[in-house]
Amino acid sequence: MAGEDQLAFRFDCGATWLNLLATTGRRFSAKPIERLATPDRLAEWLERCELSPVRRPGQGDLDRARELRETLRALALATVDRRPPPADAVADLTAFLAEHDDPIRLTTDDRLRREPPATAARALARIARQAVDQLTGADRLALKSCPEHDCRGVFLDPPGRRRWCPSPACASRGRVRAHRARRAAENGDRTPGRESGTVTGSGRS
């Protein structure tokens, strides 16, 4: 869509873990858009999610974030499609969570807060646990994926009324394609012998 910043982070998918999936744009196209290109971009994204770790992310944290993102994507799409989850994705997520225990410690000032994660890995573990809660509970029924074949972005849609993901580009492309399909179908109905006012075999002179 004209004017849309393709590298801008998206925070409109309904949950932090779904916003992590959206750090890749057009994931299934020939040229996916990588929005987590550097450790600094990961640090920026975590900050905007209010998950800034005490220790600033490095390259290893970036690699781990991308791996977790794709693991969660595989599980999310299987859930939306009502398919059994991929065994390797389940194993990878289980192992990741087992490696990164993050006890809950609460603090208060103007509101209830949780202590910041010590590392980026622990921040990612919080996100992964949110994903597990939604993928294994009733909230999974509100998950949808974008029908655009190069996107397939997953988002929450409790009312069940949204067709495309929140990206304006996907909705625009989908509506244009649907409009062209309707026009093609209408033009296909205008065949000889079916035009208004044509009468054959009536016996009238």
XYZ file of N, CA and C in Angstrom:
615
model
N 0.848 -1.192 0.000
C 0.000 0.000 0.000
C 0.881 1.238 0.000
N 0.564 2.194 -0.857
C 1.372 3.388 -0.971
C 1.435 4.123 0.354
N 2.647 4.543 0.716
C 2.811 5.308 1.939
C 3.010 4.472 3.182
N 2.853 3.155 3.108
C 3.030 2.301 4.277
C 4.517 1.997 4.462
N 5.008 2.191 5.663
C 6.397 1.886 5.981
C 6.496 0.386 6.242
N 7.086 -0.336 5.306
C 7.131 -1.790 5.420
C 8.018 -2.266 6.563
N 8.934 -1.429 7.018
C 9.829 -1.817 8.106
C 9.289 -1.431 9.479
N 8.157 -0.745 9.512
C 7.583 -0.340 10.800
C 7.056 -1.560 11.547
N 7.288 -1.578 12.859
C 6.758 -2.663 13.681
C 5.237 -2.576 13.743
N 4.598 -3.742 13.851
C 3.151 -3.802 13.982
C 2.814 -4.244 15.409
N 1.881 -3.527 16.014
C 1.440 -3.845 17.370
C -0.087 -3.944 17.413
N -0.665 -4.463 16.338
C -2.124 -4.491 16.213
C -2.677 -5.894 15.984
N -1.916 -6.916 16.366
C -2.358 -8.288 16.108
C -3.111 -8.911 17.279
N -3.159 -8.210 18.412
C -3.986 -8.672 19.519
C -3.246 -9.256 20.703
N -1.948 -9.495 20.568
C -1.151 -10.036 21.678
C 0.322 -9.839 21.344
N 1.150 -9.759 22.377
C 2.575 -9.517 22.149
C 3.204 -10.618 21.308
N 2.844 -11.874 21.566
C 3.479 -12.959 20.810
C 3.058 -12.923 19.349
N 1.832 -12.476 19.074
C 1.400 -12.339 17.684
C 2.105 -11.162 17.014
N 2.377 -10.114 17.790
C 3.150 -8.995 17.249
C 4.581 -9.431 16.927
N 5.104 -10.404 17.674
C 6.420 -10.952 17.336
C 6.386 -11.616 15.966
N 5.335 -12.364 15.677
C 5.215 -12.987 14.355
C 5.201 -11.923 13.258
N 4.615 -10.771 13.575
C 4.496 -9.696 12.585
C 5.790 -8.918 12.386
N 6.872 -9.325 13.072
C 8.152 -8.667 12.797
C 8.756 -9.170 11.490
N 8.068 -10.082 10.823
C 8.367 -10.425 9.431
C 7.142 -10.064 8.606
N 7.346 -9.335 7.530
C 6.253 -9.011 6.625
C 6.286 -9.904 5.404
N 5.109 -10.260 4.892
C 4.990 -11.137 3.720
C 5.917 -12.351 3.852
N 5.774 -13.036 4.955
C 6.677 -14.126 5.306
C 6.795 -15.190 4.225
N 5.737 -15.428 3.469
C 5.745 -16.525 2.508
C 5.928 -16.050 1.067
N 6.422 -14.837 0.905
C 6.725 -14.325 -0.432
C 8.172 -14.655 -0.789
N 8.548 -14.336 -2.024
C 9.935 -14.571 -2.450
C 10.909 -13.652 -1.721
N 10.414 -12.496 -1.251
C 11.265 -11.534 -0.555
C 10.585 -11.073 0.739
N 10.679 -11.890 1.799
C 10.080 -11.486 3.087
C 10.723 -10.201 3.610
N 9.947 -9.455 4.395
C 10.424 -8.200 4.984
C 10.862 -8.481 6.415
N 12.147 -8.347 6.671
C 12.686 -8.600 8.011
C 12.717 -7.305 8.805
N 11.904 -7.256 9.861
C 11.845 -6.048 10.689
C 12.743 -6.145 11.921
N 13.247 -7.335 12.197
C 14.234 -7.514 13.265
C 15.581 -7.777 12.606
N 16.145 -6.740 12.039
C 17.364 -6.909 11.250
C 18.642 -6.841 12.077
N 18.587 -6.221 13.239
C 19.780 -6.018 14.064
C 19.426 -6.171 15.539
N 20.428 -6.379 16.390
C 20.152 -6.409 17.827
C 19.516 -5.119 18.330
N 19.883 -3.995 17.739
C 19.284 -2.716 18.155
C 17.790 -2.690 17.849
N 17.408 -3.265 16.726
C 15.976 -3.311 16.383
C 15.229 -4.224 17.354
N 15.874 -5.314 17.757
C 15.256 -6.181 18.764
C 15.094 -5.420 20.074
N 16.126 -4.662 20.467
C 16.049 -3.868 21.701
C 14.906 -2.862 21.614
N 14.743 -2.231 20.455
C 13.655 -1.264 20.262
C 12.301 -1.943 20.384
N 12.176 -3.106 19.756
C 10.892 -3.829 19.800
C 10.551 -4.247 21.221
N 11.528 -4.777 21.949
C 11.278 -5.189 23.327
C 10.908 -3.991 24.200
N 11.554 -2.867 23.964
C 11.229 -1.665 24.731
C 9.787 -1.242 24.505
N 9.344 -1.290 23.264
C 7.968 -0.890 22.957
C 6.956 -1.884 23.499
N 7.399 -3.095 23.780
C 6.542 -4.100 24.414
C 6.634 -4.048 25.941
N 7.402 -3.072 26.465
C 7.652 -2.940 27.898
C 8.332 -4.187 28.458
N 9.281 -4.721 27.672
C 10.020 -5.912 28.070
C 11.524 -5.698 27.940
N 11.977 -4.477 28.098
C 13.405 -4.202 27.975
C 14.192 -4.989 29.025
N 15.166 -5.793 28.586
C 15.964 -6.540 29.557
C 17.030 -5.663 30.203
N 17.504 -6.097 31.362
C 18.565 -5.367 32.047
C 19.823 -5.349 31.187
N 20.129 -6.493 30.582
C 21.293 -6.581 29.704
C 20.842 -6.398 28.254
N 21.482 -5.483 27.544
C 21.075 -5.163 26.175
C 21.259 -6.383 25.260
N 20.329 -6.611 24.329
C 20.417 -7.775 23.440
C 21.648 -7.735 22.540
N 22.176 -8.927 22.253
C 23.274 -9.081 21.318
C 22.853 -9.924 20.129
N 23.810 -10.296 19.298
C 23.497 -11.067 18.091
C 22.878 -12.419 18.434
N 23.381 -13.065 19.477
C 22.802 -14.348 19.870
C 21.340 -14.223 20.273
N 21.010 -13.121 20.935
C 19.610 -12.879 21.314
C 18.737 -12.670 20.080
N 19.291 -11.976 19.093
C 18.543 -11.754 17.854
C 18.269 -13.077 17.154
N 19.288 -13.928 17.077
C 19.104 -15.244 16.453
C 18.040 -16.047 17.203
N 18.084 -15.972 18.528
C 17.119 -16.710 19.355
C 15.704 -16.169 19.138
N 15.564 -14.870 19.022
C 14.246 -14.262 18.807
C 13.656 -14.713 17.477
N 14.478 -14.742 16.448
C 13.988 -15.176 15.130
C 13.596 -16.651 15.149
N 14.388 -17.473 15.828
C 14.061 -18.896 15.918
C 12.742 -19.106 16.651
N 12.564 -18.398 17.771
C 11.316 -18.519 18.530
C 10.139 -18.045 17.685
N 10.333 -16.965 16.962
C 9.275 -16.431 16.103
C 8.767 -17.488 15.127
N 9.680 -18.203 14.472
C 9.263 -19.187 13.484
C 8.671 -20.437 14.142
N 9.158 -20.779 15.324
C 8.563 -21.890 16.058
C 7.113 -21.577 16.417
N 6.889 -20.369 16.934
C 5.527 -19.972 17.296
C 4.643 -19.833 16.064
N 5.217 -19.390 14.949
C 4.421 -19.259 13.717
C 3.905 -20.629 13.269
N 4.791 -21.622 13.305
C 4.374 -22.968 12.893
C 3.244 -23.495 13.778
N 3.347 -23.254 15.074
C 2.308 -23.712 15.993
C 1.005 -22.934 15.808
N 1.123 -21.634 15.568
C -0.067 -20.800 15.384
C -0.825 -21.193 14.121
N -0.112 -21.385 13.030
C -0.779 -21.736 11.774
C -1.424 -23.119 11.860
N -0.776 -24.042 12.540
C -1.376 -25.362 12.723
C -2.663 -25.249 13.539
N -2.643 -24.369 14.548
C -3.833 -24.175 15.374
C -4.973 -23.570 14.567
N -4.669 -22.531 13.767
C -5.695 -21.897 12.936
C -6.268 -22.886 11.931
N -5.400 -23.717 11.349
C -5.829 -24.671 10.324
C -6.414 -25.951 10.909
N -6.484 -26.028 12.234
C -7.019 -27.216 12.928
C -6.216 -28.468 12.557
N -4.894 -28.299 12.486
C -3.999 -29.415 12.212
C -3.215 -29.761 13.472
N -2.741 -31.004 13.587
C -1.865 -31.327 14.721
C -0.608 -30.468 14.657
N -0.119 -29.997 15.785
C 1.079 -29.149 15.778
C 2.299 -29.935 15.342
N 3.232 -29.292 14.616
C 4.460 -29.978 14.204
C 5.254 -30.436 15.428
N 5.670 -31.679 15.427
C 6.365 -32.242 16.582
C 7.671 -31.519 16.865
N 8.388 -31.116 15.809
C 9.666 -30.439 16.038
C 9.464 -29.073 16.676
N 8.384 -28.375 16.300
C 8.106 -27.066 16.894
C 7.738 -27.214 18.369
N 6.954 -28.221 18.686
C 6.594 -28.475 20.086
C 7.846 -28.775 20.910
N 8.730 -29.603 20.362
C 9.960 -29.960 21.069
C 10.852 -28.735 21.264
N 10.969 -27.901 20.228
C 11.817 -26.707 20.329
C 11.285 -25.736 21.379
N 9.964 -25.531 21.393
C 9.375 -24.606 22.359
C 9.513 -25.142 23.779
N 9.282 -26.430 23.953
C 9.413 -27.046 25.283
C 10.846 -26.893 25.801
N 11.815 -27.133 24.935
C 13.220 -27.023 25.335
C 13.583 -25.582 25.672
N 13.089 -24.638 24.875
C 13.396 -23.228 25.126
C 12.860 -22.791 26.481
N 11.629 -23.158 26.780
C 11.027 -22.748 28.053
C 11.724 -23.419 29.238
N 12.163 -24.647 29.042
C 12.848 -25.351 30.125
C 14.194 -24.704 30.453
N 14.802 -24.067 29.458
C 16.124 -23.442 29.643
C 16.041 -22.057 30.292
N 14.858 -21.446 30.264
C 14.769 -20.047 30.685
C 13.652 -19.853 31.708
N 13.940 -20.254 32.917
C 13.001 -20.039 34.017
C 13.040 -18.553 34.398
N 11.888 -17.979 34.645
C 11.815 -16.544 34.955
C 10.788 -16.337 36.061
N 11.193 -16.479 37.325
C 10.246 -16.328 38.437
C 9.560 -14.964 38.414
N 8.313 -14.949 38.820
C 7.558 -13.694 38.846
C 7.864 -12.938 40.135
N 8.362 -11.710 39.961
C 8.600 -10.811 41.099
C 7.907 -9.488 40.777
N 6.992 -9.100 41.656
C 6.184 -7.914 41.401
C 6.694 -6.713 42.184
N 6.519 -5.541 41.588
C 6.841 -4.288 42.270
C 5.658 -3.345 42.091
N 5.598 -2.308 42.912
C 4.521 -1.333 42.789
C 5.094 0.073 42.909
N 4.541 0.979 42.104
C 4.747 2.421 42.290
C 3.415 3.068 41.956
N 3.266 3.579 40.749
C 1.967 4.112 40.349
C 1.008 3.016 39.917
N 1.566 1.817 39.654
C 0.739 0.681 39.251
C 1.512 -0.599 39.541
N 0.827 -1.724 39.364
C 1.469 -3.015 39.543
C 2.407 -3.284 38.369
N 3.621 -3.690 38.684
C 4.600 -3.967 37.649
C 5.306 -5.287 37.956
N 5.887 -5.842 36.913
C 6.746 -7.005 37.071
C 8.184 -6.551 36.868
N 9.095 -7.114 37.657
C 10.493 -6.749 37.489
C 10.937 -7.007 36.054
N 11.759 -6.123 35.499
C 12.201 -6.325 34.117
C 13.004 -7.613 33.976
N 12.932 -8.255 32.835
C 13.709 -9.479 32.625
C 15.199 -9.175 32.645
N 15.977 -10.111 33.175
C 17.421 -9.894 33.264
C 18.079 -9.928 31.890
N 17.549 -10.764 31.009
C 18.143 -10.926 29.676
C 17.051 -10.926 28.619
N 17.466 -10.790 27.368
C 16.515 -10.864 26.260
C 15.884 -12.248 26.187
N 16.654 -13.274 26.519
C 16.114 -14.638 26.492
C 14.953 -14.779 27.470
N 15.081 -14.156 28.649
C 13.976 -14.229 29.611
C 12.783 -13.404 29.152
N 13.037 -12.310 28.464
C 11.929 -11.536 27.887
C 11.192 -12.375 26.854
N 11.951 -13.087 26.036
C 11.344 -13.939 25.014
C 10.580 -15.093 25.658
N 11.081 -15.586 26.788
C 10.380 -16.669 27.486
C 9.016 -16.202 27.981
N 8.926 -14.947 28.433
C 7.621 -14.415 28.846
C 6.654 -14.396 27.662
N 7.173 -14.010 26.521
C 6.338 -13.976 25.316
C 5.911 -15.390 24.931
N 6.840 -16.324 25.019
C 6.534 -17.708 24.658
C 5.462 -18.291 25.574
N 5.520 -17.948 26.852
C 4.508 -18.455 27.783
C 3.134 -17.855 27.499
N 3.111 -16.607 27.061
C 1.833 -16.018 26.655
C 1.263 -16.795 25.473
N 2.139 -17.136 24.526
C 1.694 -17.904 23.364
C 1.138 -19.261 23.784
N 1.828 -19.933 24.694
C 1.369 -21.245 25.154
C -0.011 -21.133 25.796
N -0.214 -20.108 26.606
C -1.514 -19.923 27.259
C -2.632 -19.776 26.225
N -2.383 -19.007 25.182
C -3.434 -18.786 24.186
C -3.611 -19.994 23.268
N -2.515 -20.654 22.921
C -2.610 -21.783 22.010
C -3.217 -23.017 22.657
N -3.194 -23.077 23.982
C -3.732 -24.250 24.670
C -5.060 -23.979 25.359
N -5.561 -22.748 25.289
C -6.817 -22.395 25.943
C -7.900 -22.028 24.947
N -9.018 -21.561 25.470
C -10.160 -21.219 24.620
C -9.857 -20.066 23.665
N -8.873 -19.219 24.015
C -8.533 -18.089 23.143
C -8.045 -18.537 21.777
N -7.609 -19.786 21.665
C -7.115 -20.269 20.365
C -8.215 -20.221 19.304
N -9.470 -20.283 19.742
C -10.586 -20.289 18.794
C -10.784 -18.929 18.143
N -10.188 -17.883 18.722
C -10.305 -16.536 18.156
C -9.150 -16.204 17.215
N -8.236 -17.155 17.026
C -7.109 -16.917 16.131
C -7.530 -17.075 14.676
N -7.021 -16.190 13.837
C -7.240 -16.274 12.395
C -5.915 -16.024 11.690
N -5.843 -16.441 10.433
C -4.673 -16.103 9.635
C -5.129 -15.382 8.378
N -4.300 -14.460 7.918
C -4.611 -13.673 6.729
C -4.707 -14.597 5.510
N -5.724 -14.439 4.665
C -5.860 -15.311 3.497
C -4.885 -14.992 2.370
N -4.177 -13.849 2.471
C -3.185 -13.540 1.437
C -2.061 -14.575 1.507
N -1.826 -15.277 0.393
C -0.933 -16.431 0.414
C 0.502 -16.082 0.797
N 0.932 -14.844 0.541
C 2.304 -14.468 0.876
C 2.429 -13.889 2.277
N 1.307 -13.714 2.964
C 1.311 -13.129 4.299
C 1.041 -14.193 5.367
N -0.189 -14.673 5.426
C -0.639 -15.648 6.407
C -0.363 -15.190 7.838
N -0.403 -13.856 8.042
C -0.214 -13.307 9.374
C -1.314 -13.761 10.313
N -0.955 -14.104 11.533
C -1.919 -14.604 12.518
C -2.305 -13.472 13.461
N -3.590 -13.377 13.771
C -4.091 -12.300 14.617
C -5.296 -12.786 15.405
N -5.636 -12.061 16.463
C -6.811 -12.380 17.264
C -8.021 -11.640 16.719
N -9.128 -12.351 16.577
C -10.358 -11.742 16.090
C -11.540 -12.324 16.865
N -11.700 -11.918 18.138
C -12.791 -12.480 18.950
C -14.175 -12.317 18.329
N -14.511 -11.152 17.707
C -15.847 -11.044 17.117
C -16.037 -11.921 15.885
N -14.921 -12.323 15.243
C -15.014 -13.158 14.052
C -15.421 -12.419 12.800
N -15.229 -11.102 12.771
C -15.683 -10.319 11.622
C -14.545 -9.885 10.688
N -13.300 -9.954 11.160
C -12.177 -9.494 10.336
C -11.788 -10.576 9.340
N -11.565 -10.161 8.099
C -11.190 -11.131 7.065
C -9.681 -11.192 6.883
N -9.060 -10.018 6.758
C -7.615 -9.949 6.557
C -6.916 -9.568 7.853
N -5.583 -9.728 7.868
C -4.805 -9.270 9.010
C -4.880 -7.751 9.086
N -4.395 -7.121 10.154
C -4.528 -5.667 10.287
C -3.729 -4.848 9.271
N -2.871 -5.472 8.478
C -2.101 -4.717 7.490
C -3.017 -4.129 6.421
N -3.004 -2.817 6.224
C -3.838 -2.217 5.179
C -3.507 -2.753 3.794
N -2.240 -3.114 3.569
C -1.832 -3.603 2.255
C -2.547 -4.897 1.907
N -2.682 -5.806 2.858
C -3.342 -7.084 2.584
C -4.820 -6.883 2.275
N -5.487 -6.052 3.055
C -6.903 -5.791 2.803
C -7.092 -5.140 1.442
N -6.217 -4.207 1.087
C -6.323 -3.520 -0.198
C -6.139 -4.494 -1.352
N -5.100 -5.323 -1.272
C -4.855 -6.289 -2.347
C -6.001 -7.280 -2.457
N -6.510 -7.733 -1.311
C -7.601 -8.697 -1.335
C -8.877 -8.128 -1.935
N -9.182 -6.871 -1.600
C -10.401 -6.250 -2.138
C -10.283 -6.014 -3.646
N -9.107 -5.599 -4.093
C -8.902 -5.386 -5.530
C -9.079 -6.703 -6.279
N -8.502 -7.774 -5.762
C -8.614 -9.066 -6.426
C -10.066 -9.554 -6.448
N -10.781 -9.363 -5.332
C -12.180 -9.779 -5.277
C -13.022 -8.980 -6.268
N -12.733 -7.671 -6.386
C -13.461 -6.829 -7.329
C -13.231 -7.302 -8.760
N -11.988 -7.607 -9.095
C -11.689 -8.073 -10.447
C -12.362 -9.408 -10.736
N -12.421 -10.267 -9.726
C -13.074 -11.560 -9.912
C -14.567 -11.377 -10.174
N -15.197 -10.432 -9.442
C -16.621 -10.171 -9.672
C -16.861 -9.627 -11.076
N -15.992 -8.698 -11.501
C -16.141 -8.136 -12.849
C -15.971 -9.211 -13.913
N -15.004 -10.096 -13.716
C -14.778 -11.166 -14.684
C -15.989 -12.096 -14.758
N -16.578 -12.384 -13.580
C -17.755 -13.251 -13.554
C -18.939 -12.593 -14.250
N -19.110 -11.280 -14.031
C -20.201 -10.553 -14.684
C -20.018 -10.537 -16.192
N -18.817 -10.299 -16.648
C -18.549 -10.273 -18.086
C -18.737 -11.644 -18.717
N -18.456 -12.695 -17.955
C -18.626 -14.043 -18.474
C -20.076 -14.411 -18.686
N -21.011 -13.732 -17.991
C -22.436 -14.023 -18.151
C -23.016 -13.380 -19.399
N -22.299 -12.426 -19.993
C -22.809 -11.720 -21.159
C -22.427 -12.467 -22.440
N -23.060 -13.619 -22.655
C -22.769 -14.474 -23.806
C -23.886 -14.369 -24.828
N -23.591 -14.633 -26.130
C -24.621 -14.573 -27.176
C -25.792 -15.488 -26.839
N -27.009 -14.998 -27.092
C -28.205 -15.787 -26.827
C -28.770 -15.579 -25.440
N -27.956 -14.882 -24.537
C -28.429 -14.645 -23.175
C -28.664 -13.172 -22.937
N -28.571 -12.359 -24.027
C -28.755 -10.933 -23.871
C -30.224 -10.597 -23.707
N -30.499 -9.543 -22.983
C -31.875 -9.133 -22.716
C -32.617 -8.849 -24.012
N -33.866 -9.382 -24.167
C -34.696 -9.090 -25.331
C -34.514 -10.069 -26.468
N -33.600 -11.032 -26.402
C -33.374 -11.991 -27.474
C -34.331 -13.158 -27.306
N -35.126 -13.489 -28.349
C -36.063 -14.582 -28.294
C -35.796 -15.507 -29.474
N -35.671 -16.780 -29.232
C -35.419 -17.741 -30.325
C -36.473 -18.844 -30.263
N -36.853 -19.350 -31.472
C -37.754 -20.489 -31.554
C -39.155 -20.178 -31.064
N -39.643 -18.936 -31.174
C -40.958 -18.627 -30.641
C -42.069 -18.877 -31.648
N -41.723 -18.971 -32.994
C -42.757 -19.147 -34.006
C -43.388 -17.861 -34.421
N -42.998 -16.716 -33.796
C -43.579 -15.422 -34.164
C -42.821 -14.813 -35.318
N -43.538 -14.075 -36.201
C -42.934 -13.401 -37.358
C -42.627 -11.962 -37.007
